[in-house]
CSV table of N, CA and C in Angstrom, one decimal:
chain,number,residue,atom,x,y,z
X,287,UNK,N,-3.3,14.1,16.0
X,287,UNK,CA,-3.6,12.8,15.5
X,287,UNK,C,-3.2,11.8,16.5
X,288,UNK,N,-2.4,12.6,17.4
X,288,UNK,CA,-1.8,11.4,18.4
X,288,UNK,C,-3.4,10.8,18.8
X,289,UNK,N,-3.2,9.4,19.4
X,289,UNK,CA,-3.9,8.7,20.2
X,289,UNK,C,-5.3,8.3,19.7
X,290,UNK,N,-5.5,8.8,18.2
X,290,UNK,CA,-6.5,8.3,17.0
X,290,UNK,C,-6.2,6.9,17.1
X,291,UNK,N,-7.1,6.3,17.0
X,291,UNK,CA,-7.2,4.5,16.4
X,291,UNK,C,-7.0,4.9,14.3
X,292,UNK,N,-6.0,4.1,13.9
X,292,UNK,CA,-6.0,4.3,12.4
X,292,UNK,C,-5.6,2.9,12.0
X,293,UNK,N,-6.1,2.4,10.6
X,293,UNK,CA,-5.8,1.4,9.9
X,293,UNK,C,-5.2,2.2,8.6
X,294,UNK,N,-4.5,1.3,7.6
X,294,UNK,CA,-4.3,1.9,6.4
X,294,UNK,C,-4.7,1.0,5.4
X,295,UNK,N,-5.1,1.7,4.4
X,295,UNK,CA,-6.0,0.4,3.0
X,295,UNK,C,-4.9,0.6,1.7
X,296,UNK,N,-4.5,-0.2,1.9
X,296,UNK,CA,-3.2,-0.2,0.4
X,296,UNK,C,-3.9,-1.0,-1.0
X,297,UNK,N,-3.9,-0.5,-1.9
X,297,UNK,CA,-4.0,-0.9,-3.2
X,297,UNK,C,-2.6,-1.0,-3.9
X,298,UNK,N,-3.1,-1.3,-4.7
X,298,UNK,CA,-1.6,-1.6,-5.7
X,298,UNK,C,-2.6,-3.1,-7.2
X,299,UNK,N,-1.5,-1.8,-8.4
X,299,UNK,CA,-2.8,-2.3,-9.3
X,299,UNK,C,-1.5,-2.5,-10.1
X,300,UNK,N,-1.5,-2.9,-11.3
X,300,UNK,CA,-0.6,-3.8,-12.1
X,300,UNK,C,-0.6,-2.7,-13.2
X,301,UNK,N,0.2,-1.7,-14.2
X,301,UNK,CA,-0.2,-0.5,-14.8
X,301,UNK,C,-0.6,-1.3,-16.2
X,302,UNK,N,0.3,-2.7,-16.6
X,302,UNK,CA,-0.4,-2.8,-17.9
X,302,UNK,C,-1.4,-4.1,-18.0
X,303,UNK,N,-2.0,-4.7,-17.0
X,303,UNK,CA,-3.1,-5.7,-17.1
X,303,UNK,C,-3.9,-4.9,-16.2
X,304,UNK,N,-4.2,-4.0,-15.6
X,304,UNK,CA,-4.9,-3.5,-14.6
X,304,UNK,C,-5.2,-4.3,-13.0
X,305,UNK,N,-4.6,-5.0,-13.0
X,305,UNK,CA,-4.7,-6.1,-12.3
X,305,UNK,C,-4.9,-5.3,-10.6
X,306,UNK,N,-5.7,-5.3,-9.6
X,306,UNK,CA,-5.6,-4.7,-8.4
X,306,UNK,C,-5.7,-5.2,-7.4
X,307,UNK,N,-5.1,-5.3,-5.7
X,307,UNK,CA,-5.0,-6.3,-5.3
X,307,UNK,C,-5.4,-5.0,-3.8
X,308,UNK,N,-6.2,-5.4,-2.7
X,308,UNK,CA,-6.3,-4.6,-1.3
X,308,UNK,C,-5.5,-5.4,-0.4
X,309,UNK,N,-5.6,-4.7,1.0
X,309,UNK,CA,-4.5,-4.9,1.8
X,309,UNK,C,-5.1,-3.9,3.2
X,310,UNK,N,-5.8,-4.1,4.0
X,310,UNK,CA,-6.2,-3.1,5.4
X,310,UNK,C,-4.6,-3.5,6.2
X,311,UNK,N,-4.0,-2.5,6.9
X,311,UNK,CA,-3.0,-2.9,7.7
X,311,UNK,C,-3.5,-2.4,8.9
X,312,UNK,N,-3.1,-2.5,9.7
X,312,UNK,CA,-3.0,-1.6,11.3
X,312,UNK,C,-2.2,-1.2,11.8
X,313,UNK,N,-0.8,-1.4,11.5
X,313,UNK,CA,0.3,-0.3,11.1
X,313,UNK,C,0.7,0.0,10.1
X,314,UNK,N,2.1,0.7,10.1
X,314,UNK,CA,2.8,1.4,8.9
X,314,UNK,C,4.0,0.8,7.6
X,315,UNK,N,3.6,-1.1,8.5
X,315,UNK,CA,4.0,-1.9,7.6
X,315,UNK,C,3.6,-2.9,7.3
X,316,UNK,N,3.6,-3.4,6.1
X,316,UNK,CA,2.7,-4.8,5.3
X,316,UNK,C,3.5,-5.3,4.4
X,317,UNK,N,2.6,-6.5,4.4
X,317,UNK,CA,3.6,-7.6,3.3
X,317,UNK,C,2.5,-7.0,2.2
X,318,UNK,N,3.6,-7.2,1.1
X,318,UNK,CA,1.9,-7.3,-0.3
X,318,UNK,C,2.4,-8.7,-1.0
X,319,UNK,N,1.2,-9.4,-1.1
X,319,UNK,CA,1.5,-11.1,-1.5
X,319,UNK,C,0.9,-10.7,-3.0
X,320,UNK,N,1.3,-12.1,-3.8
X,320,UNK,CA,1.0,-12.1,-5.4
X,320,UNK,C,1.5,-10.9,-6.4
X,321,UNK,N,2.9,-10.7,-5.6
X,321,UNK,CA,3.1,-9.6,-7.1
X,321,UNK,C,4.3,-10.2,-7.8
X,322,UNK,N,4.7,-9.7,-8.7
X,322,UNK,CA,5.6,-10.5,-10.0
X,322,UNK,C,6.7,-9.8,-10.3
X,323,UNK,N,7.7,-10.7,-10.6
X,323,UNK,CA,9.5,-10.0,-10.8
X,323,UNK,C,8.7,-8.9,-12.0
X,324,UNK,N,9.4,-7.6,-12.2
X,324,UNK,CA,9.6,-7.1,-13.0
X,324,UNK,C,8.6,-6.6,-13.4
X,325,UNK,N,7.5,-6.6,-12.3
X,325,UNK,CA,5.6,-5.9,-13.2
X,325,UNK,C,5.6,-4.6,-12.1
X,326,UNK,N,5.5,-3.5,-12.7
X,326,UNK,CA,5.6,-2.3,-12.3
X,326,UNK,C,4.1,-2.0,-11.5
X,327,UNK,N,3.8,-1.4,-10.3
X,327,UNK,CA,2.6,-1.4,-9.8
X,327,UNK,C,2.4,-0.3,-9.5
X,328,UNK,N,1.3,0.5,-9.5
X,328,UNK,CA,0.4,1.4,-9.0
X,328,UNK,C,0.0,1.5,-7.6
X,329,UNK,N,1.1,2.1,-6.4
X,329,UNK,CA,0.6,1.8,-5.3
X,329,UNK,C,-0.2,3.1,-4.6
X,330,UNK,N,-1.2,3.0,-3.9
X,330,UNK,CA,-1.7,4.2,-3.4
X,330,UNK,C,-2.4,3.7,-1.7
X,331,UNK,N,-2.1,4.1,-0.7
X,331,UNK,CA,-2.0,4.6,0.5
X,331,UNK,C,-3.4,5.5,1.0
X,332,UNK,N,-4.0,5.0,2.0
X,332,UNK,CA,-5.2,5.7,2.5
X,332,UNK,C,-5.2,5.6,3.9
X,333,UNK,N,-4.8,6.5,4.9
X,333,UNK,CA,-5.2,6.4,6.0
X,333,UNK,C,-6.9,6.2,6.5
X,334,UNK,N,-7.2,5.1,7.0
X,334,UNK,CA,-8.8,5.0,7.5
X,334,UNK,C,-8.7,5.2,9.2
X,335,UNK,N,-9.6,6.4,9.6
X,335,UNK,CA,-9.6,6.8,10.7
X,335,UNK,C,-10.9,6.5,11.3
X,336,UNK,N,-10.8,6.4,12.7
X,336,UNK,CA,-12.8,6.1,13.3
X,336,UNK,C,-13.4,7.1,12.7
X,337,UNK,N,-13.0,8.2,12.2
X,337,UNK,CA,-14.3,9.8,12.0
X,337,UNK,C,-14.1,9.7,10.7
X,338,UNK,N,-13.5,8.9,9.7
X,338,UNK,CA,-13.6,9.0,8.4
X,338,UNK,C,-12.0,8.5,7.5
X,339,UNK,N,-11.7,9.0,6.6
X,339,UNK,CA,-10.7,8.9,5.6
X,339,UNK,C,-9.8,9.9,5.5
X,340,UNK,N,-9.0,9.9,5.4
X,340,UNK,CA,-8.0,10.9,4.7
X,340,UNK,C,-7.4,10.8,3.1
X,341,UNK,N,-6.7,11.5,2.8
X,341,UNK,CA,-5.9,12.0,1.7
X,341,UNK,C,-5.9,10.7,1.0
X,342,UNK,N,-5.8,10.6,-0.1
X,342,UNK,CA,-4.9,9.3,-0.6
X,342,UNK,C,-3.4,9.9,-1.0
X,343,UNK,N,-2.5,8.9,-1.0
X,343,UNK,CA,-1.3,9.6,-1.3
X,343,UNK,C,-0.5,8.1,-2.2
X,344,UNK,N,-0.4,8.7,-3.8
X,344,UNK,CA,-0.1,7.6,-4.4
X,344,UNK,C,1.5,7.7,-4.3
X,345,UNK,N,2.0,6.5,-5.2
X,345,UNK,CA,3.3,6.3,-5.3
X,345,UNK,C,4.2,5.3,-6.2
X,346,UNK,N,4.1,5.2,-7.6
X,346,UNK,CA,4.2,4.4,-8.4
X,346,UNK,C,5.9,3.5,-7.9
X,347,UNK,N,6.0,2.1,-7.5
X,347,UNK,CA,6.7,1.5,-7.5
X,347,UNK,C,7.1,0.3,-8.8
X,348,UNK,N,8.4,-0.5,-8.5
X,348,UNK,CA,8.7,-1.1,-9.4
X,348,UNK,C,9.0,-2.6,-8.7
X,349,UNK,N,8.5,-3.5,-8.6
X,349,UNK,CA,8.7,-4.7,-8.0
X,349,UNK,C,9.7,-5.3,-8.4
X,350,UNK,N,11.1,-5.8,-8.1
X,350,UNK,CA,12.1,-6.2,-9.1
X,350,UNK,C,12.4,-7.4,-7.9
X,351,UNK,N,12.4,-9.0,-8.2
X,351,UNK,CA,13.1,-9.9,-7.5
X,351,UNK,C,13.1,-10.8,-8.4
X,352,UNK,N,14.0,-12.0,-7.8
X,352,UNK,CA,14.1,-13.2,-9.3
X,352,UNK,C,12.6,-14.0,-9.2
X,353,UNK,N,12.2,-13.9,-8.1
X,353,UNK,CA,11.1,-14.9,-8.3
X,353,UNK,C,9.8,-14.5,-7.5
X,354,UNK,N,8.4,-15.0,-7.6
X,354,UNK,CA,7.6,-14.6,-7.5
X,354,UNK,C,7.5,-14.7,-6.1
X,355,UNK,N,7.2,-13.6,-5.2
X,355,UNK,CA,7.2,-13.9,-3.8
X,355,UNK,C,6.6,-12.7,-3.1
X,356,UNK,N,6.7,-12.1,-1.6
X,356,UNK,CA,6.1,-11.4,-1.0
X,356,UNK,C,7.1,-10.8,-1.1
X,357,UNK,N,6.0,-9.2,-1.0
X,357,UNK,CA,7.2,-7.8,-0.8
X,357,UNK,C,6.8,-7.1,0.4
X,358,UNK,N,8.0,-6.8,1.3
X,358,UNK,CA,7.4,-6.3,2.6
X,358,UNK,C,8.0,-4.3,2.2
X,359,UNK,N,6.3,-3.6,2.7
X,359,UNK,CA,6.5,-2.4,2.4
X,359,UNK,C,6.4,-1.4,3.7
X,360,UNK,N,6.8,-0.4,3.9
X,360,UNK,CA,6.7,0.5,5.3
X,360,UNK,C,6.1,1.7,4.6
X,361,UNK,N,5.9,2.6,5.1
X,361,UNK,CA,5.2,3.9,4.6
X,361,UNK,C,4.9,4.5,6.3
X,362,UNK,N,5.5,6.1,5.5
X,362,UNK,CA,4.6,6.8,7.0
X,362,UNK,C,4.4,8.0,6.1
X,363,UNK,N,3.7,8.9,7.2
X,363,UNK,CA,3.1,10.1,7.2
X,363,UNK,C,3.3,11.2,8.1
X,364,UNK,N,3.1,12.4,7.3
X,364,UNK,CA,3.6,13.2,8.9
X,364,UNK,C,1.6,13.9,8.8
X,365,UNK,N,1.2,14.3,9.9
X,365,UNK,CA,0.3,14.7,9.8
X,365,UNK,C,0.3,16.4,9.4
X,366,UNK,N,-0.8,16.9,9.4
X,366,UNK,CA,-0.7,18.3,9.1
X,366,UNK,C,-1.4,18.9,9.7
C-alpha cells in the first residue's frame, strides 16, 4: 500500500436523531465540526483509494465537552 494516493470518508451519525454528517480527509487526521456535548455518535472510517474502496471499519464514540465545538480525531490502519 506504500506509495498509493488515499483519502479517507468519515461519517459519524447521531444514534438517537439519526442525524449524519461527511468528512473526505487526506490524511489520518480531521476535525469533525457540529457535534454536541454529550450526543453519542456512530463513527465509521473508509479508506478511498485511486483503484477503488476498502473495508469500512466502524467505531462507536462518545463526544463529551462543555460546549458545542470541533472535535479533532486521528485514526490509522495497518494494512493487510
Amino acid at each position: 500500500m506504500e506509495g498509493v494516493q488515499s483519502s479517507y470518508l468519515i461519517n459519524y451519525t447521531t444514534r438517537f436523531w439519526k442525524l449524519s454528517h461527511s468528512v473526505v480527509a487526506r490524511t489520518n487526521a480531521t476535525i469533525l465540526t457540529d457535534v454536541r456535548s454529550g450526543v453519542e455518535y456512530s463513527v465509521t472510517v473508509q479508506t478511498l483509494l485511486q483503484m477503488g474502496q476498502s473495508n469500512v471499519t466502524s467505531q462507536p464514540i462518545t463526544i463529551k465537552c462543555s460546549t458545542r465545538q470541533t472535535v479533532a480525531l486521528e485514526f490509522g490502519f495497518t494494512a493487510l
